[in-house]
Short mmCIF file of C-alpha atoms and ligand atoms in Angstrom, two decimals:
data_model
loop_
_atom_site.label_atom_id
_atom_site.label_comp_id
_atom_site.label_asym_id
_atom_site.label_seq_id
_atom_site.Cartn_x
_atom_site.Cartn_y
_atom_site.Cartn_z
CA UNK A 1 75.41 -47.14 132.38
CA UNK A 2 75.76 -50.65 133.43
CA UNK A 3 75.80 -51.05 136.60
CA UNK A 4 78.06 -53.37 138.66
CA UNK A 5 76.21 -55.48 141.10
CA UNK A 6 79.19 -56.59 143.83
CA UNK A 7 76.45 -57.08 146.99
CA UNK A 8 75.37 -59.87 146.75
CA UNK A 9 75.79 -60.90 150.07
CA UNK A 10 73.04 -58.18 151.05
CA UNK A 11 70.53 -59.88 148.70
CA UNK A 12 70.50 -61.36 145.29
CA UNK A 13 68.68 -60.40 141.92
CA UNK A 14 65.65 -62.92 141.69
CA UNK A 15 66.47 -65.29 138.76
CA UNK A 16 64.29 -66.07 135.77
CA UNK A 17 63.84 -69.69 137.10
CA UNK A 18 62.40 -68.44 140.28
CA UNK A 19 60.54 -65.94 139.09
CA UNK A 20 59.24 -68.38 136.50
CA UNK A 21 57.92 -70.89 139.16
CA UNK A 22 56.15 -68.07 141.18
CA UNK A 23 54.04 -66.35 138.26
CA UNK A 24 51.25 -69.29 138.19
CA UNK A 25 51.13 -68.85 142.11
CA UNK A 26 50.21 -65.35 141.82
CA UNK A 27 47.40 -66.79 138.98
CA UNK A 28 46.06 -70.31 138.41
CA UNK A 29 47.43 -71.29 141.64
CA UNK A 30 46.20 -68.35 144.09
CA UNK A 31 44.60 -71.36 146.07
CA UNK A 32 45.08 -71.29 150.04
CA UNK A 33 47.49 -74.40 150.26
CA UNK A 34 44.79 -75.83 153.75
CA UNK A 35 41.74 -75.65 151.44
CA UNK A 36 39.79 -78.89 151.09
CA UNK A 37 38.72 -77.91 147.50
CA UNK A 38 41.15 -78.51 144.49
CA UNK A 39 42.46 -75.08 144.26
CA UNK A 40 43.34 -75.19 147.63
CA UNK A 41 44.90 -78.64 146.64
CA UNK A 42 46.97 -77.14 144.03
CA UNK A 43 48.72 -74.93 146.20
CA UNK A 44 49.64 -77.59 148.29
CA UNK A 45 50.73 -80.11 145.89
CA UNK A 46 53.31 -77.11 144.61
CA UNK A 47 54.51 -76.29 148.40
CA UNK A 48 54.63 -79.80 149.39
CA UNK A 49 56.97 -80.30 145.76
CA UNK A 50 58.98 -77.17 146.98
CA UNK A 51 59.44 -78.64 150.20
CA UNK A 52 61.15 -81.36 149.33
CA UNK A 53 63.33 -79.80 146.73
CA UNK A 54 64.34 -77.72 150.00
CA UNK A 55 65.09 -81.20 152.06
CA UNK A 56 66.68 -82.89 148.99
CA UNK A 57 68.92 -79.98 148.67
CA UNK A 58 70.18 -80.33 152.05
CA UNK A 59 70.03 -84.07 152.92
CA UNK A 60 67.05 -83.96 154.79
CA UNK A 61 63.57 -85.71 155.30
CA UNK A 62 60.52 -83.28 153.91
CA UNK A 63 58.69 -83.30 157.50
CA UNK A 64 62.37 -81.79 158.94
CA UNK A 65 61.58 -78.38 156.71
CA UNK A 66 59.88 -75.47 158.05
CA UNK A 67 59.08 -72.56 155.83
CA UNK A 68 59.40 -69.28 157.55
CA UNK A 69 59.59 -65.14 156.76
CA UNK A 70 63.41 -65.00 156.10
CA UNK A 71 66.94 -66.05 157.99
CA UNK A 72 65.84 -64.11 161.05
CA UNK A 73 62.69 -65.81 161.67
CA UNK A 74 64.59 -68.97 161.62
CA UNK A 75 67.19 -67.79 163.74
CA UNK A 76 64.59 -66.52 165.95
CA UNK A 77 62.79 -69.60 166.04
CA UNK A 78 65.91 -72.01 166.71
CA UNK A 79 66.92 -69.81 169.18
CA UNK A 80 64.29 -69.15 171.41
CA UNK A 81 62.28 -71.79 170.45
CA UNK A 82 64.97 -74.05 171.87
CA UNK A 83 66.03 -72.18 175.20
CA UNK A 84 62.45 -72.14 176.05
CA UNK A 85 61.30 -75.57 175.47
CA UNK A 86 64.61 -76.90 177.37
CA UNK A 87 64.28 -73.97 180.53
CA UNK A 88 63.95 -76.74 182.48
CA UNK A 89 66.90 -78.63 181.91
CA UNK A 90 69.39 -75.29 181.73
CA UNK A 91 69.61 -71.51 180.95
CA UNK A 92 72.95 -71.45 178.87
CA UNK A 93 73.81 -70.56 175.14
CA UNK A 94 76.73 -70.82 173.36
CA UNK A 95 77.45 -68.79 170.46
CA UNK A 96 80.20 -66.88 168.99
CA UNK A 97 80.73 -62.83 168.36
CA UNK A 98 80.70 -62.56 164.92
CA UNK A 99 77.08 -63.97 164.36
CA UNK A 100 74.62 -62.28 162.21
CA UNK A 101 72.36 -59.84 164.12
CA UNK A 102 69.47 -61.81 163.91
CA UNK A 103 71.59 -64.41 166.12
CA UNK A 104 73.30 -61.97 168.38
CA UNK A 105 70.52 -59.82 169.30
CA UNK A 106 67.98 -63.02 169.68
CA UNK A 107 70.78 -64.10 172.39
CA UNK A 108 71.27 -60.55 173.80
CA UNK A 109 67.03 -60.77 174.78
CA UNK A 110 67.08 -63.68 175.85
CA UNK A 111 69.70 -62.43 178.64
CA UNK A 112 67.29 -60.07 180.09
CA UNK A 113 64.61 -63.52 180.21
CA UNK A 114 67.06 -64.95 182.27
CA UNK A 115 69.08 -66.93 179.89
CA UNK A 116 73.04 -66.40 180.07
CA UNK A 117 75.10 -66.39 177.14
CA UNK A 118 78.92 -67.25 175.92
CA UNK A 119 79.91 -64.93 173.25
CA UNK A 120 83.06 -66.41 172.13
CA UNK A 121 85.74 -64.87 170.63
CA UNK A 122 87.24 -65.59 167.11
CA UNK A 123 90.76 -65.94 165.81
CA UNK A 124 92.22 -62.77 163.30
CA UNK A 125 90.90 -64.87 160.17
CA UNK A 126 87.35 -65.15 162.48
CA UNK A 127 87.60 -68.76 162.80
CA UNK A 128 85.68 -69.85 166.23
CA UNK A 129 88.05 -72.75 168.02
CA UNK A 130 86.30 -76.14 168.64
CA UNK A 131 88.06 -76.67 172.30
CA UNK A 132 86.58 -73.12 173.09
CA UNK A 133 83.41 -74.51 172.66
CA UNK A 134 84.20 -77.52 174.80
CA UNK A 135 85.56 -75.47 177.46
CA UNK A 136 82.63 -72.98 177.62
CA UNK A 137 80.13 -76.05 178.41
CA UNK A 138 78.09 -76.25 181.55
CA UNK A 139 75.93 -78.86 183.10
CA UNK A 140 73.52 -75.66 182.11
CA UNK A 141 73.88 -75.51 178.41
CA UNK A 142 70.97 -76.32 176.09
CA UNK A 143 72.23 -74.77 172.76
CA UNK A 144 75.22 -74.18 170.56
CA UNK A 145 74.50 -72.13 167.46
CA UNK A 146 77.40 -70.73 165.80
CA UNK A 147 77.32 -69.53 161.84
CA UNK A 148 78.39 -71.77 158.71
CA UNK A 149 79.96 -68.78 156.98
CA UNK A 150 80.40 -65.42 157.97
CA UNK A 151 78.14 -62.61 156.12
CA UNK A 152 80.73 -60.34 156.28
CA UNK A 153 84.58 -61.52 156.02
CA UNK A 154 83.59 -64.79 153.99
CA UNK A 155 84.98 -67.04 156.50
CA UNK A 156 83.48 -70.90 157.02
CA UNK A 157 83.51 -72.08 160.26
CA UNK A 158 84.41 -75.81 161.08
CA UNK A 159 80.88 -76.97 161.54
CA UNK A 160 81.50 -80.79 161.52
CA UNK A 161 84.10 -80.60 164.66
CA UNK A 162 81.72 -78.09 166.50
CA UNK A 163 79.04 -80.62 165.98
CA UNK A 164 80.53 -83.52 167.63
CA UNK A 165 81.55 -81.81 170.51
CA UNK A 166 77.74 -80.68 170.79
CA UNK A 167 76.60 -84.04 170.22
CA UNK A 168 79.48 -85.65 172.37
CA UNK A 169 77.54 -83.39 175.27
CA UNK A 170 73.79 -84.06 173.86
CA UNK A 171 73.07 -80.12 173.50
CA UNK A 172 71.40 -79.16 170.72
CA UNK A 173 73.27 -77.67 168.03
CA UNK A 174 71.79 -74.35 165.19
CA UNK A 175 73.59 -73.37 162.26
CA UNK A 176 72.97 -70.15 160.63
CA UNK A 177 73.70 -70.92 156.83
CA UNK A 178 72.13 -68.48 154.99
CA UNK A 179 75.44 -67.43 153.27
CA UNK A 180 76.34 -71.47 152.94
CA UNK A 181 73.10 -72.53 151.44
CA UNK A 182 73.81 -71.95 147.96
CA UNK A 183 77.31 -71.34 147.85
CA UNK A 184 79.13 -74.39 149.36
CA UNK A 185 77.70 -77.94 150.05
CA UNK A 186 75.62 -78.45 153.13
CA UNK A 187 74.63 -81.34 154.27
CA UNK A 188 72.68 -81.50 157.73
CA UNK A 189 73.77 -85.24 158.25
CA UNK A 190 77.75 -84.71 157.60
CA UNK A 191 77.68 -81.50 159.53
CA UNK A 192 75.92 -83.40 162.40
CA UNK A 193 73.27 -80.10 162.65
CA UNK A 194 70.08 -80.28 164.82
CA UNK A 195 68.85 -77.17 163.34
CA UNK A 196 69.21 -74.91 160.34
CA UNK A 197 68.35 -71.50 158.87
CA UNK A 198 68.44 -70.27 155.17
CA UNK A 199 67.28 -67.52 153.47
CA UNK A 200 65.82 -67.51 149.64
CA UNK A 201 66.96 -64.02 148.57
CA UNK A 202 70.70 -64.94 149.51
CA UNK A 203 70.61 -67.43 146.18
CA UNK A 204 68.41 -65.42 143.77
CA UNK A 205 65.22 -66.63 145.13
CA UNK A 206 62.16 -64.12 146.61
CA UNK A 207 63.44 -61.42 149.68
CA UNK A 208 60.51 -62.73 152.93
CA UNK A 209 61.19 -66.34 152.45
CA UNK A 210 63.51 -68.72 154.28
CA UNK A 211 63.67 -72.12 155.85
CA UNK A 212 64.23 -73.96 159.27
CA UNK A 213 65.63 -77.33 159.31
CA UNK A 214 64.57 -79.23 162.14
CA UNK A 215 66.05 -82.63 162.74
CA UNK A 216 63.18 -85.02 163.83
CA UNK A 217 62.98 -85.59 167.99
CA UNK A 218 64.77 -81.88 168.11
CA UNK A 219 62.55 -80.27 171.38
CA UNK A 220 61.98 -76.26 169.68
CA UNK A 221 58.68 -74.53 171.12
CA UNK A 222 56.49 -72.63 168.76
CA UNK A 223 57.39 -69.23 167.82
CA UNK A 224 54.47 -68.07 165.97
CA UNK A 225 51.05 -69.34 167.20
CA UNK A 226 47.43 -69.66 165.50
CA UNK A 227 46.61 -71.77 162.95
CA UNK A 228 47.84 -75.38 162.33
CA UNK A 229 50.13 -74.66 159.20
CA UNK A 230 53.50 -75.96 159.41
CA UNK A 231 51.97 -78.97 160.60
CA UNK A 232 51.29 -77.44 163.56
CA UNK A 233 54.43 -75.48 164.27
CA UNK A 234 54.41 -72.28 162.58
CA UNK A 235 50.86 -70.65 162.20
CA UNK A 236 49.85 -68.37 158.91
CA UNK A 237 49.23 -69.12 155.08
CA UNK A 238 51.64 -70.19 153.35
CA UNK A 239 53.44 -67.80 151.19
CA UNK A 240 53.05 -70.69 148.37
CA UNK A 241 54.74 -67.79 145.33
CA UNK A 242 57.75 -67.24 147.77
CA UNK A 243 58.15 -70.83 148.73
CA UNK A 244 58.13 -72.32 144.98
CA UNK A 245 60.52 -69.52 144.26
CA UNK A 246 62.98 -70.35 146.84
CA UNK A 247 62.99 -73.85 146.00
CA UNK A 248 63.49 -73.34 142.22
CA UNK A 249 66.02 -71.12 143.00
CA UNK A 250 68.15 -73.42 145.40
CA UNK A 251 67.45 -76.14 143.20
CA UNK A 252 68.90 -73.92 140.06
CA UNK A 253 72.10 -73.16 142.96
CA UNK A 254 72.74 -76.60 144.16
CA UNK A 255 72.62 -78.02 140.65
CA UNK A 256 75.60 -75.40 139.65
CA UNK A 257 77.02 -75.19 142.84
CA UNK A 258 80.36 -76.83 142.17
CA UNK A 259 81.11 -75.05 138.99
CA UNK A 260 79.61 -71.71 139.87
CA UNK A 261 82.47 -72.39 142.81
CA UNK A 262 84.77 -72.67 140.81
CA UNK A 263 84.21 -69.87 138.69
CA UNK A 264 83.54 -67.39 141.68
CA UNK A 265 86.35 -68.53 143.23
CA UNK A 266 89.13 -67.04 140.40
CA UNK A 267 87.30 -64.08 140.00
CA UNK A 268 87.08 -63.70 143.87
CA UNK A 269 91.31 -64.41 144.03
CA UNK A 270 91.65 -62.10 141.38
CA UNK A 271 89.85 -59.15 142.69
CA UNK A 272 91.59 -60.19 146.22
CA UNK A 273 94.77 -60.01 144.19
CA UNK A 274 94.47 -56.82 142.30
CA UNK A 275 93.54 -54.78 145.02
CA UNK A 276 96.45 -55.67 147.45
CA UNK A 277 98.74 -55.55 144.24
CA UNK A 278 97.84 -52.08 143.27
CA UNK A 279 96.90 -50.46 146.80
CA UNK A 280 99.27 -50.12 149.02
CA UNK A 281 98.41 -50.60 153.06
CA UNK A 282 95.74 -52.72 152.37
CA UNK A 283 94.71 -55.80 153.78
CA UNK A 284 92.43 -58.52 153.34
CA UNK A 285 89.72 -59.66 156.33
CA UNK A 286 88.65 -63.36 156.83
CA UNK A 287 90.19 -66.19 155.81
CA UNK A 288 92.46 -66.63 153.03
CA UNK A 289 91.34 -70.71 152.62
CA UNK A 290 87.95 -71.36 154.07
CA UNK A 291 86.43 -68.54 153.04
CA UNK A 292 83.31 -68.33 151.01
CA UNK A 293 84.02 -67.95 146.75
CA UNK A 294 81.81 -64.69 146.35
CA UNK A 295 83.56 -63.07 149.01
CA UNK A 296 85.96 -60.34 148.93
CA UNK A 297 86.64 -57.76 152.20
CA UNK A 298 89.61 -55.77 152.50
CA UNK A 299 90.31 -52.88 154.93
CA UNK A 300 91.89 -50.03 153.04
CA UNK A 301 93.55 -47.94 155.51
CA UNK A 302 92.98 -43.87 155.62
CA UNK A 303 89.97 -43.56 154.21
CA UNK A 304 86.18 -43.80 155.22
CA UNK A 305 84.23 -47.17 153.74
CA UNK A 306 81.26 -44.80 153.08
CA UNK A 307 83.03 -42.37 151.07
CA UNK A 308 84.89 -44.82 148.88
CA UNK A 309 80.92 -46.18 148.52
CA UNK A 310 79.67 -43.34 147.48
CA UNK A 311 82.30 -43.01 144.97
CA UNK A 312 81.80 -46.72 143.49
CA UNK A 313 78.63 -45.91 143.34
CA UNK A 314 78.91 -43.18 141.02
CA UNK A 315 81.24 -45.27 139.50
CA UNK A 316 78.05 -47.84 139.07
CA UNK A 317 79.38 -49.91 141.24
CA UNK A 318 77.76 -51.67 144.16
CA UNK A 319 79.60 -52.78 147.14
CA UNK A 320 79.38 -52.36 151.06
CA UNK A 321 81.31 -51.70 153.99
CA UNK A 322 80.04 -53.87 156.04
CA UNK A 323 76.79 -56.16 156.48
CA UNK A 324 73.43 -53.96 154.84
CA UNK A 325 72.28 -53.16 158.51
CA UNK A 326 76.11 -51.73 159.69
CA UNK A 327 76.10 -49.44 156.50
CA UNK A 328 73.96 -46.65 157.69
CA UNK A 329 75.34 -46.41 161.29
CA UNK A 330 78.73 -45.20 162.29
CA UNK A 331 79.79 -47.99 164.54
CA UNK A 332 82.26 -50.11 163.08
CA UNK A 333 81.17 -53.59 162.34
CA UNK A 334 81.26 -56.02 165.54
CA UNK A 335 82.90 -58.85 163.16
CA UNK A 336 86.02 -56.51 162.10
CA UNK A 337 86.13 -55.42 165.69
CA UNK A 338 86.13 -59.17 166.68
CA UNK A 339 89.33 -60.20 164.45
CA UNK A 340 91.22 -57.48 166.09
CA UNK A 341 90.89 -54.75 163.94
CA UNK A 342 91.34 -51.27 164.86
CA UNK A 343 88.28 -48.60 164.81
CA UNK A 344 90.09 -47.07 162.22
CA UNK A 345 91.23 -49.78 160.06
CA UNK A 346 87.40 -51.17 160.38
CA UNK A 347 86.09 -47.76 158.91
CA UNK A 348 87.79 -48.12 155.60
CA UNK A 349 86.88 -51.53 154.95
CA UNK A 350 85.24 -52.66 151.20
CA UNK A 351 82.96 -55.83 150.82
CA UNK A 352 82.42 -56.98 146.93
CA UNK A 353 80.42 -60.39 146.98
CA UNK A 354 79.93 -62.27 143.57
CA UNK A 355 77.63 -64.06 142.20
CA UNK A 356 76.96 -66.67 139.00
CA UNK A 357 76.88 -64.07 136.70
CA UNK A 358 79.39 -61.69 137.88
CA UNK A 359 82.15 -61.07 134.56
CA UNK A 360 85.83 -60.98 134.64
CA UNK A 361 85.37 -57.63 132.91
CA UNK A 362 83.27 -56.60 135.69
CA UNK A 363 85.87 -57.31 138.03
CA UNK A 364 88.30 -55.70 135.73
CA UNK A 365 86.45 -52.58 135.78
CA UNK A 366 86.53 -52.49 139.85
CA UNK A 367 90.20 -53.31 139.59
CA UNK A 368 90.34 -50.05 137.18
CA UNK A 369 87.90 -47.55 138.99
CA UNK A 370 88.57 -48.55 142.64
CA UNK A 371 92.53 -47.37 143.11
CA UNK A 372 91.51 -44.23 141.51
CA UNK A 373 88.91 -43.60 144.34
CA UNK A 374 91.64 -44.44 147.05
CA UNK A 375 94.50 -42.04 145.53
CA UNK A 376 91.84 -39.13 145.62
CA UNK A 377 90.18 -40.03 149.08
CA UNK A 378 93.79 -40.32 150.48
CA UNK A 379 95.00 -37.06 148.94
CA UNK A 380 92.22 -35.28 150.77
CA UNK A 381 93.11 -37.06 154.10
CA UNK A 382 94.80 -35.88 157.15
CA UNK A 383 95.55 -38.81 158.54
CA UNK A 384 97.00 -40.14 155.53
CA UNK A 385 99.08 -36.96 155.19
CA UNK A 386 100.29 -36.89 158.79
CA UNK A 387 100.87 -41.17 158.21
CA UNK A 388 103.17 -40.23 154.72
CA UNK A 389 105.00 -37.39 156.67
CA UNK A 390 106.06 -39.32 159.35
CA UNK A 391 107.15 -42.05 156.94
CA UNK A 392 109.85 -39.38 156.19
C1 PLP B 1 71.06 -62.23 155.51
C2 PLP B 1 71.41 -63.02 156.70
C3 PLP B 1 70.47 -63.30 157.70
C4 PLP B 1 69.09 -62.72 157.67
O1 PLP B 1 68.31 -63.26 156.64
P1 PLP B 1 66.97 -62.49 156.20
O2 PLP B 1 66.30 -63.45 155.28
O3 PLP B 1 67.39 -61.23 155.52
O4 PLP B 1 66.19 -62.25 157.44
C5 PLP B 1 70.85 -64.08 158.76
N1 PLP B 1 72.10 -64.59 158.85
C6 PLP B 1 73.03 -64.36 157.91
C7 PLP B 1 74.39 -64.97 158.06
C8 PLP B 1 72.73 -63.56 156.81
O5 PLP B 1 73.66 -63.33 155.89
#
């Protein structure tokens, strides 16, 4: 059976290009990219290429790029890397509640180190307001870091207007864009960032590789000490296969990015579409506009997300309820919670993300197999049954 690959915003399928870039590191070009000696040399002619394919890709200088483990690490790093290196000067963060773990968690440690932290709220399409921002500044705050798109709902945040109020108040600003970079244009000068994280396997590049973007004069301790890789910022070898594999693959993205857009984007509206058309009390999460184009989240009232999973699965067909690391536990995700949704509106939600080489037959099939699943689910549910009686 052919199976139907709709999580993409859990991780990507490496593509050829990537994986094409990366074989000769794993052979010819084994080299350790600090040796003196021409292997060694190698390597680091190959990450020093991949590095600024990563810079050109986002508008920024070579020196600016950090190569780390994944999104986390660069959240991580921005994050405490930043409140530490400015203790001095304050002890309070800014972010919003619908961050990615590796965000909210980082902000939730830092609390018990003494830092104090803003969680702002978000609208019902998870939009954060700029004058919130503005109005949760202190004469203490040393960082703003709020998401470019969330991983969940698909809904882009207004970066550019969050960024001028930062730099209207000289605190430094982090954007988590690992489900931007890729997928919509980023640019680190136009969206006025100070800071940056991405992750390769969120565009078909290697899972254990991402990026930091640090703008030049930007004061960020070091996260990971030892040797003086990174040029001095971020100690241990290289991973030279993963890097070259990210970069081919982001170059391969960017290159595509406004027709792959485009393309995503209709089959995104017409999944959107055919689900609300043919299900009835359904309704879609995020933002109907600035929302990402491989993202698709509805809540389907009276039913369990994991069920309806398990059924799409069988189906061959891979979605999620929620983010990869909310599947698994029976807390309803934080971001439906944050845009107002009921615990039990939350626990029948459906995320399909798209990618480049998602089909409209593909998405034909879902719209097909997935009403199916909801008429049987809902015909073996009380609380639908007790909802349809009282209809009466
Ligand atoms: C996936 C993701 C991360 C984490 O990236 P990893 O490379 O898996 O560590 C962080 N933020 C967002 C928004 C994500 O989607």
């Amino acid at each position: 059976m052919n199976r139907i690959y709709l999580d993409n915003a859990a991780t990507t399928a490496i593509c050829p290009e990537a994986l094409a870039a990366m074989l000769p590191c794993f052979g010819e070009h084994f080299g350790n990219a600090s040796s003196i000696h021409s292997t060694g040399r190698d390597a680091r002619k190959l990450l020093e290429e991949a590095r600024r394919t990563v810079a050109d890709a986002l508008g920024a200088k070579p020196a600016e790029i950090y190569f780390t483990s994944g999104g986390s690490e660069s959240d991580n790093w921005a994050i405490k890397g930043t409140a530490f290196a400015n203790r001095k000067k304050g002890n309070h963060i800014i972010t919003s509640q619908i961050e990615h773990h590796a965000v909210l968690h980082t902000c939730q440690w830092l609390e018990k180190q003494g830092f104090e932290v803003t969680y702002l709220p978000v609208d019902e399409y998870g939009l954060v307001n700029p004058a919130d921002v503005e109005a949760a500044i202190t004469d203490k705050t040393i960082l703003i870091t709020i998401m470019a798109a969330n991983n969940e709902i698909g809904t882009i945040e207004p970066i550019p207007e969050i960024s001028k109020i930062a730099k209207a108040h000289k605190i430094p600003f982090h954007c988590d864009a690992v489900q931007a970079v890729g997928a919509i244009p980023v640019n680190v000068d136009s969206w006025n960032v100070d800071m940056l994280s991405l992750s390769g396997h969120k565009f078909h590049g290697p899972k254990g590789v991402g990026a930091l973007y640090i703008r030049t004069g930007t004061k960020v301790d070091q996260f990971m000490h030892g040797g003086a890789q990174e040029r001095g910022k971020r100690a241990t070898t290289e991973n030279v296969p993963g890097i070259v594999g990210t970069a081919a693959a982001l170059k391969k993205a960017i290159d595509n990015l406004e027709e792959n857009g485009i393309r995503e984007t209709y089959l995104r509206d017409k999944l959107i579409k055919g689900i609300l058309d043919t299900i009835p009390y359904t309704r879609l999460n995020g933002h109907p506009l600035y929302r990402l184009p491989n993202n698709v989240n509805v809540s389907i009232q009276y039913i369990e997300g994991e069920a309806m999973l398990l059924r799409l699965d069988l189906a061959g067909i891979a979605g999620s309820s929620g983010s990869a690391c909310t599947s698994g536990s029976l807390d309803p995700s934080h971001v439906l919670l944050a845009i107002g949704l009921p615990h039990e509106v939350a626990h029948g939600s459906l995320r399909l993300s798209l990618t480049d080489t998602t089909t409209e037959e593909e998405v034909d099939e879902v719209l097909r197999v997935l009403p199916k699943i909801v008429e049987t689910l809902r015909s073996m549910s009380p609380m639908f049954d007790d909802f349809i009686h009282n209809q009466k």
